[in-house]
Short mmCIF file of C-alpha atoms in Angstrom, two decimals:
data_model
loop_
_atom_site.label_atom_id
_atom_site.label_comp_id
_atom_site.label_asym_id
_atom_site.label_seq_id
_atom_site.Cartn_x
_atom_site.Cartn_y
_atom_site.Cartn_z
CA MET A 38 2.87 151.48 31.40
CA VAL A 39 2.21 150.38 27.63
CA LYS A 40 2.35 147.34 25.26
CA VAL A 41 3.40 148.70 21.69
CA GLU A 42 3.96 146.11 18.73
CA ASN A 43 7.66 145.09 18.47
CA LYS A 44 8.42 144.70 15.12
CA THR A 45 12.15 143.92 15.48
CA SER A 46 13.82 140.74 14.72
CA LEU A 47 13.51 137.90 17.14
CA ILE A 48 17.50 137.51 16.31
CA ASP A 49 18.04 141.13 17.16
CA ARG A 50 16.01 140.78 20.30
CA ILE A 51 18.94 138.92 21.80
CA ALA A 52 21.56 139.85 23.92
CA TRP A 53 24.20 138.26 21.93
CA ASN A 54 27.00 140.27 24.46
CA ILE A 55 25.72 138.54 27.40
CA VAL A 56 25.54 134.94 25.28
CA VAL A 57 29.11 135.24 23.45
CA PRO A 58 31.29 135.37 26.61
CA VAL A 59 28.94 132.60 28.77
CA VAL A 60 29.03 130.30 25.41
CA LEU A 61 33.11 130.42 25.40
CA LEU A 62 33.45 130.21 29.42
CA ALA A 63 31.00 127.25 28.69
CA LEU A 64 33.73 126.04 26.11
CA ILE A 65 36.42 126.41 28.73
CA GLY A 66 34.40 124.67 30.84
CA LEU A 67 34.13 121.58 28.63
CA TYR A 68 38.14 121.84 28.50
CA ALA A 69 38.73 121.93 31.91
CA ILE A 70 35.90 119.19 33.17
CA TYR A 71 37.86 116.81 30.70
CA ILE A 72 40.86 117.50 31.39
CA ALA A 73 40.41 117.43 35.54
CA ALA A 74 39.00 113.95 35.12
CA THR A 75 41.92 112.76 32.86
CA ASN A 76 44.02 113.38 35.64
CA ASP A 77 41.65 112.22 38.31
CA VAL A 78 42.79 109.05 40.32
CA ASN A 79 39.82 109.26 41.73
CA HIS A 80 37.41 110.42 39.68
CA MET A 81 35.15 107.51 38.67
CA GLY A 82 34.08 106.67 35.19
CA SER A 83 35.59 107.98 31.54
CA PRO A 84 36.75 111.36 30.95
CA LEU A 85 34.56 111.46 28.22
CA LYS A 86 31.13 110.64 29.80
CA ALA A 87 31.95 113.35 32.90
CA VAL A 88 32.05 115.89 29.77
CA LEU A 89 28.84 114.77 28.05
CA MET A 90 27.55 115.68 30.98
CA GLN A 91 28.11 118.75 31.77
CA VAL A 92 26.52 118.91 27.79
CA VAL A 93 23.72 117.80 29.12
CA TRP A 94 23.72 120.01 32.22
CA TYR A 95 23.89 122.66 30.01
CA LEU A 96 21.83 121.98 27.40
CA VAL A 97 19.02 121.64 30.24
CA SER A 98 20.26 125.45 31.03
CA ILE A 99 19.56 126.81 27.64
CA GLY A 100 16.29 126.05 27.81
CA ILE A 101 15.76 126.98 30.96
CA VAL A 102 16.99 130.39 29.88
CA VAL A 103 14.64 130.75 26.76
CA PHE A 104 12.01 129.69 29.30
CA VAL A 105 12.84 132.74 31.43
CA MET A 106 13.42 135.40 29.07
CA GLN A 107 10.35 135.16 27.59
CA PHE A 108 8.67 136.77 30.60
CA ASP A 109 8.70 140.60 30.71
CA ALA A 110 9.00 142.34 33.50
CA GLU A 111 5.38 143.23 34.84
CA GLN A 112 5.70 138.74 34.63
CA LEU A 113 8.60 137.99 36.29
CA PHE A 114 7.20 140.74 38.94
CA LYS A 115 4.39 138.52 39.94
CA VAL A 116 5.61 135.21 39.54
CA ALA A 117 8.58 136.54 41.96
CA PRO A 118 6.34 134.96 45.53
CA TYR A 119 5.33 131.96 43.77
CA VAL A 120 8.86 131.64 43.08
CA PHE A 121 10.63 131.99 46.91
CA GLY A 122 7.88 130.25 47.92
CA LEU A 123 9.29 127.19 46.01
CA GLY A 124 12.31 127.73 47.09
CA ILE A 125 12.13 127.51 50.21
CA PHE A 126 9.58 125.13 50.56
CA LEU A 127 12.91 122.86 48.34
CA LEU A 128 14.86 124.40 51.51
CA ILE A 129 12.51 122.84 53.58
CA ALA A 130 12.54 119.55 51.26
CA VAL A 131 16.30 119.12 52.03
CA LEU A 132 16.27 119.16 54.91
CA PHE A 133 14.47 116.10 55.58
CA LEU A 134 15.51 113.90 52.17
CA TYR A 135 18.98 115.15 52.35
CA ASP A 136 21.25 112.55 50.38
CA ARG A 137 23.39 110.70 53.42
CA SER A 138 26.36 109.50 51.71
CA THR A 139 26.98 113.59 50.61
CA PHE A 140 26.41 114.37 54.01
CA VAL A 141 29.09 112.59 55.39
CA ASP A 142 31.15 113.57 53.31
CA THR A 143 30.94 117.21 53.18
CA GLY A 144 28.74 117.70 56.89
CA ALA A 145 26.27 120.13 55.05
CA LYS A 146 22.20 118.52 54.66
CA SER A 147 22.03 120.76 50.85
CA TRP A 148 21.90 118.06 48.22
CA PHE A 149 19.31 115.52 47.16
CA LYS A 150 19.47 113.07 46.03
CA LEU A 151 18.14 112.06 42.08
CA GLY A 152 19.62 108.14 40.81
CA PRO A 153 23.15 108.88 39.60
CA LEU A 154 22.94 113.30 40.57
CA THR A 155 22.90 114.76 43.23
CA PHE A 156 20.81 117.99 43.29
CA GLN A 157 21.05 121.46 45.60
CA PRO A 158 18.14 123.09 46.13
CA SER A 159 20.07 126.40 47.39
CA GLU A 160 21.41 126.96 43.95
CA ILE A 161 18.11 127.74 42.64
CA MET A 162 16.99 129.92 45.58
CA LYS A 163 19.32 132.29 44.32
CA PRO A 164 17.09 133.79 41.23
CA ALA A 165 14.27 133.13 43.52
CA TYR A 166 15.86 135.51 46.00
CA ILE A 167 16.91 138.22 43.54
CA LEU A 168 13.67 138.23 41.66
CA MET A 169 12.26 138.51 45.68
CA MET A 170 14.64 141.74 46.35
CA ALA A 171 13.85 142.83 43.32
CA ARG A 172 10.00 142.85 44.20
CA VAL A 173 9.87 143.97 47.81
CA THR A 174 12.75 147.50 46.74
CA HIS A 175 10.48 148.05 43.84
CA GLU A 176 7.35 147.63 45.39
CA HIS A 177 8.56 149.91 48.43
CA ASN A 178 10.44 152.75 46.26
CA GLN A 179 7.08 153.24 44.27
CA LYS A 180 4.66 153.78 47.42
CA PHE A 181 7.09 155.84 49.85
CA ASP A 182 9.59 158.25 49.34
CA HIS A 183 13.52 158.03 50.33
CA THR A 184 13.41 159.22 54.34
CA LEU A 185 15.86 157.82 56.72
CA HIS A 186 12.88 156.30 58.39
CA ASN A 187 11.35 154.76 55.38
CA ASP A 188 14.84 153.24 53.86
CA TRP A 189 15.15 151.57 57.29
CA VAL A 190 11.52 150.31 56.69
CA LEU A 191 12.86 148.84 53.75
CA ILE A 192 16.29 147.40 55.16
CA GLY A 193 14.31 145.75 57.63
CA LYS A 194 11.83 144.73 55.08
CA LEU A 195 14.23 143.00 52.89
CA ALA A 196 16.07 141.23 55.80
CA LEU A 197 12.93 139.43 56.98
CA TRP A 198 12.58 138.48 53.90
CA SER A 199 16.35 136.91 53.77
CA LEU A 200 15.88 135.40 57.02
CA PRO A 201 13.81 132.29 56.18
CA ILE A 202 16.51 131.99 54.16
CA ALA A 203 19.74 132.44 56.53
CA ILE A 204 17.87 129.93 59.36
CA LEU A 205 17.65 127.39 56.68
CA LEU A 206 20.95 127.52 55.25
CA LYS A 207 22.27 127.76 59.06
CA LEU A 208 20.69 124.11 60.02
CA GLN A 209 22.15 122.69 56.68
CA ASN A 210 25.39 123.68 57.73
CA ASP A 211 26.17 125.71 54.36
CA PHE A 212 27.54 129.44 55.47
CA GLY A 213 29.74 129.07 51.50
CA THR A 214 26.54 129.51 50.32
CA MET A 215 24.90 131.95 52.92
CA LEU A 216 27.16 134.27 51.40
CA VAL A 217 26.65 134.42 48.31
CA PHE A 218 23.22 136.04 49.40
CA ILE A 219 24.71 137.95 51.92
CA ALA A 220 26.32 139.29 48.82
CA ILE A 221 23.04 139.73 46.54
CA LEU A 222 21.01 141.49 49.31
CA GLY A 223 24.19 143.29 50.20
CA GLY A 224 24.03 144.57 46.50
CA VAL A 225 20.70 145.02 45.74
CA ILE A 226 20.53 147.62 48.83
CA LEU A 227 24.01 150.10 47.28
CA VAL A 228 21.43 150.85 44.60
CA SER A 229 18.18 150.66 45.68
CA GLY A 230 18.17 154.50 46.93
CA ILE A 231 18.73 154.29 50.87
CA THR A 232 20.62 157.37 51.71
CA TRP A 233 24.54 157.09 52.30
CA LYS A 234 23.36 157.81 55.75
CA ILE A 235 22.97 153.74 56.59
CA ILE A 236 25.04 152.77 53.98
CA ILE A 237 28.25 153.93 54.28
CA PRO A 238 28.04 152.88 58.70
CA ALA A 239 26.51 150.11 57.81
CA TYR A 240 29.16 148.54 55.07
CA GLY A 241 31.72 149.91 57.22
CA ALA A 242 30.31 147.49 60.45
CA VAL A 243 30.17 144.47 58.02
CA ALA A 244 33.53 145.29 57.49
CA ILE A 245 34.97 146.07 60.82
CA LEU A 246 33.17 142.82 62.22
CA ALA A 247 34.61 140.37 59.19
CA THR A 248 38.23 141.78 60.60
CA VAL A 249 37.12 141.38 64.18
CA VAL A 250 36.43 138.04 62.95
CA ILE A 251 39.22 137.21 61.27
CA VAL A 252 42.07 138.78 64.06
CA MET A 253 39.77 136.94 67.14
CA VAL A 254 40.31 133.59 64.97
CA THR A 255 44.20 133.65 65.22
CA THR A 256 43.80 133.54 69.20
CA PRO A 257 42.73 131.04 71.34
CA PHE A 258 40.83 132.68 73.37
CA GLY A 259 39.03 134.54 69.81
CA ARG A 260 37.88 130.21 68.53
CA GLN A 261 36.61 129.51 71.99
CA ILE A 262 34.01 132.08 71.27
CA LEU A 263 33.80 131.18 67.80
CA SER A 264 33.59 128.40 68.74
CA HIS A 265 29.54 128.57 69.88
CA PHE A 266 28.73 130.25 65.78
CA PHE A 267 31.69 128.10 63.61
CA LYS A 268 31.96 124.22 63.12
CA ALA A 269 35.28 122.79 63.45
CA TYR A 270 35.87 122.19 59.70
CA GLN A 271 35.30 126.01 58.83
CA PHE A 272 38.60 126.79 61.44
CA ALA A 273 40.36 124.13 59.54
CA ARG A 274 39.18 126.01 56.77
CA ILE A 275 40.42 129.38 57.80
CA ASP A 276 43.92 127.68 58.75
CA SER A 277 44.64 126.01 55.41
CA TRP A 278 44.14 129.62 54.24
CA LEU A 279 46.05 131.74 56.50
CA THR A 280 49.49 128.33 56.68
CA PRO A 281 48.28 126.25 53.42
CA SER A 282 51.86 124.85 53.23
CA THR A 283 52.32 124.27 57.05
CA GLY A 284 48.45 123.16 57.90
CA THR A 285 47.71 119.12 57.90
CA SER A 286 43.80 119.63 57.17
CA ASN A 287 42.17 118.02 53.38
CA SER A 288 41.51 121.52 52.99
CA ALA A 289 45.12 123.01 53.22
CA TYR A 290 45.86 120.10 50.93
CA GLN A 291 43.65 120.88 48.43
CA LEU A 292 44.53 124.67 48.85
CA TRP A 293 48.33 123.93 48.57
CA GLN A 294 48.61 121.87 45.42
CA SER A 295 45.89 123.90 44.06
CA MET A 296 48.65 127.16 44.62
CA GLN A 297 50.93 124.51 43.41
CA ALA A 298 49.30 123.60 39.75
CA ILE A 299 48.72 127.33 39.40
CA GLY A 300 52.24 128.47 40.02
CA SER A 301 54.24 125.74 37.97
CA GLY A 302 51.52 127.24 34.84
CA GLN A 303 54.24 129.57 34.74
CA ILE A 304 53.33 133.45 32.14
CA PHE A 305 52.06 130.29 29.00
CA GLY A 306 51.29 127.44 30.79
CA ASN A 307 52.09 123.83 30.40
CA GLY A 308 50.75 123.85 27.43
CA PHE A 309 47.51 122.11 26.86
CA GLY A 310 45.59 119.14 28.54
CA LYS A 311 49.25 118.84 29.63
CA ILE A 312 48.58 118.07 34.13
CA SER A 313 51.43 117.11 36.09
CA VAL A 314 50.62 118.41 39.58
CA TYR A 315 47.09 116.29 41.29
CA VAL A 316 44.90 118.47 42.51
CA PRO A 317 41.75 117.02 44.43
CA VAL A 318 37.94 118.00 43.33
CA ARG A 319 39.35 118.77 40.48
CA GLY A 320 36.13 119.28 38.32
CA SER A 321 34.26 121.57 40.14
CA ASP A 322 36.23 123.56 43.45
CA MET A 323 39.32 124.25 41.98
CA VAL A 324 38.83 124.41 38.62
CA TYR A 325 40.77 127.13 38.30
CA SER A 326 44.06 125.81 38.38
CA VAL A 327 43.41 123.60 35.49
CA ILE A 328 43.08 126.76 33.13
CA GLY A 329 46.29 128.39 35.71
CA GLU A 330 48.72 125.15 34.84
CA THR A 331 47.81 124.68 30.99
CA PHE A 332 47.91 128.49 30.24
CA GLY A 333 49.25 129.85 32.61
CA PHE A 334 48.98 133.55 33.57
CA VAL A 335 48.47 134.83 30.12
CA GLY A 336 45.28 132.16 29.86
CA SER A 337 43.59 133.19 33.84
CA VAL A 338 44.01 136.48 32.97
CA ALA A 339 42.26 136.04 30.06
CA VAL A 340 39.34 134.35 31.74
CA ILE A 341 38.96 137.21 34.12
CA LEU A 342 38.73 139.34 31.50
CA ILE A 343 35.87 136.80 29.75
CA TYR A 344 33.89 137.39 33.62
CA LEU A 345 34.91 141.52 32.82
CA TYR A 346 33.62 141.98 29.71
CA LEU A 347 29.88 139.67 30.75
CA ILE A 348 29.54 142.11 33.95
CA ILE A 349 30.43 145.72 31.76
CA GLN A 350 27.29 143.95 29.26
CA MET A 351 25.12 143.40 31.76
CA VAL A 352 25.72 146.76 33.44
CA LYS A 353 25.08 148.40 29.74
CA ILE A 354 21.97 146.24 29.00
CA THR A 355 20.76 147.70 32.16
CA PHE A 356 21.28 150.79 31.37
CA ASP A 357 19.75 151.14 28.24
CA THR A 358 16.77 149.40 29.56
CA GLY A 359 15.58 152.29 31.62
CA ASN A 360 13.80 150.50 34.37
CA ALA A 361 14.23 150.32 37.82
CA PHE A 362 12.67 146.62 38.59
CA TYR A 363 15.55 145.36 36.02
CA SER A 364 17.31 147.19 38.12
CA TYR A 365 17.11 145.25 40.92
CA ILE A 366 17.28 142.29 39.04
CA SER A 367 20.67 142.66 37.28
CA THR A 368 21.92 144.00 40.39
CA GLY A 369 21.08 140.88 41.30
CA VAL A 370 22.28 138.69 38.90
CA ILE A 371 25.98 140.37 38.44
CA MET A 372 26.63 140.23 41.76
CA MET A 373 25.77 136.13 42.46
CA ILE A 374 27.93 136.39 39.76
CA LEU A 375 30.53 138.39 40.45
CA PHE A 376 30.83 136.70 44.23
CA HIS A 377 31.11 133.75 42.69
CA VAL A 378 34.53 134.33 41.15
CA PHE A 379 35.48 136.16 43.30
CA GLU A 380 35.57 133.75 45.84
CA ASN A 381 36.41 130.88 43.60
CA ILE A 382 39.89 132.43 41.45
CA GLY A 383 40.22 134.32 45.07
CA MET A 384 40.03 130.63 47.48
CA SER A 385 42.26 128.49 44.48
CA ILE A 386 45.08 131.64 44.85
CA ASP A 387 45.11 132.04 48.86
CA LEU A 388 43.26 134.78 48.55
CA LEU A 389 40.04 134.02 50.29
CA PRO A 390 39.53 130.88 52.55
CA LEU A 391 37.79 127.77 50.68
CA THR A 392 34.15 127.92 50.50
CA GLY A 393 33.24 125.52 48.46
CA ILE A 394 31.35 127.37 45.64
CA PRO A 395 32.15 126.56 42.22
CA LEU A 396 33.38 128.22 39.25
CA PRO A 397 30.26 130.03 37.18
CA PHE A 398 29.77 128.75 33.39
CA ILE A 399 33.24 126.53 33.91
CA SER A 400 32.59 124.04 37.07
CA GLN A 401 31.46 120.66 37.26
CA GLY A 402 27.88 120.11 38.41
CA GLY A 403 24.39 121.09 37.65
CA SER A 404 22.43 123.07 40.34
CA ALA A 405 24.96 125.34 40.14
CA LEU A 406 24.85 125.76 36.48
CA ILE A 407 21.08 125.83 36.67
CA GLY A 408 21.06 129.19 38.84
CA ASN A 409 23.43 130.64 36.69
CA MET A 410 22.03 130.44 33.88
CA ALA A 411 18.43 131.63 35.31
CA GLY A 412 20.21 134.54 36.08
CA ILE A 413 21.40 134.73 32.29
CA GLY A 414 17.35 134.65 31.78
CA MET A 415 16.48 138.15 33.45
CA ILE A 416 19.41 139.61 31.69
CA LEU A 417 18.13 138.53 28.56
CA SER A 418 14.39 139.53 29.33
CA MET A 419 15.85 142.53 29.11
CA LYS A 420 16.92 144.04 25.41
CA PHE A 421 13.87 141.02 25.26
CA HIS A 422 11.55 142.14 25.56
CA ASN A 423 12.97 146.09 25.92
CA LYS A 424 10.92 147.41 23.06
CA ASP A 425 7.83 145.82 23.92
CA TYR A 426 6.60 149.07 26.45
CA MET A 427 6.40 152.44 26.54
CA PHE A 428 7.02 153.83 30.36
CA SER A 429 5.39 156.27 31.14
CA THR A 430 7.97 156.82 34.41
CA ALA A 431 10.91 154.24 34.85
CA GLY A 432 10.17 151.26 37.04
CA ASP A 433 6.13 151.57 36.86
CA PHE A 434 4.12 148.84 35.84
#
């Protein structure tokens, strides 16, 4: 790869087709957070304070985006082990320094307490994991041809790098976040060039396993077996997913209220700021119910279309760049955001079980926002540095 002079103006080097949908989602998020805080009887502090705090997180995240996009492909490749190591260190540290009050509420040792703020290191681990998976895949493919043996070796490498995260998240009791890492890993494997002779049986086996687990949950004997792997609250979430209207747990109530709120919006919604259905944790986990109740089916679909547009633009930038390493990064970022959107909206309408996964760029909170924006920074880096190098072969450094 040869460095060349880039005469493109700074403004033209920014991927505005990525920036604009993210800004739109952020504005929707500020609206939804304000409305949720205004109508949440358990919310501490004024709605304006909640919005201002989220604005602060957006400003911090913008700084992170600007910082990350300064790194080109070669620099991202070099720093990957260091940011991965930092992420692992934070995941270990939180096991000892976790916030006790949050643990009592959620049962997970996943948050640091920083004054009035809480911080979840696993969200920062996501972009670090994406970088490391991209590096491992790119390095392997540069050295080895795609044979059945070499492809299994690559899968083994990716699995070994993923194992510490799986163990640490298990110790934190955070199964929902682990699902995001599995989605990222699955996406990177899909585009890594691994033969379909491995991918089709492997993905089929995962689908069958998931189906068997769901069936087992519905039987007493199956639950007895699964009790060695799942906690009581996880069974409660599955029960609320299967029978939300008759469930007695807090998760069943939360889900049923979310469905009631979204359903009450009908086609065009109840109007700007008009909320009548109480939904617990509405500013973060169930923020989609605010959109559904106030803007109805039309507004709900509009938000999904913004996400769809964002994903399409990410894919286009990846193809325009023509860099293999970048393609693995973008796939990881796309899978991270796509899984968050699919899971959050899916659980809000009872399509999927509750997992506590936030809606990207909209849900209240800083940890997930920083993680997602770091991913956006890596995507913006692709266009920002696209003309900086002449590639002798696609993806080579």
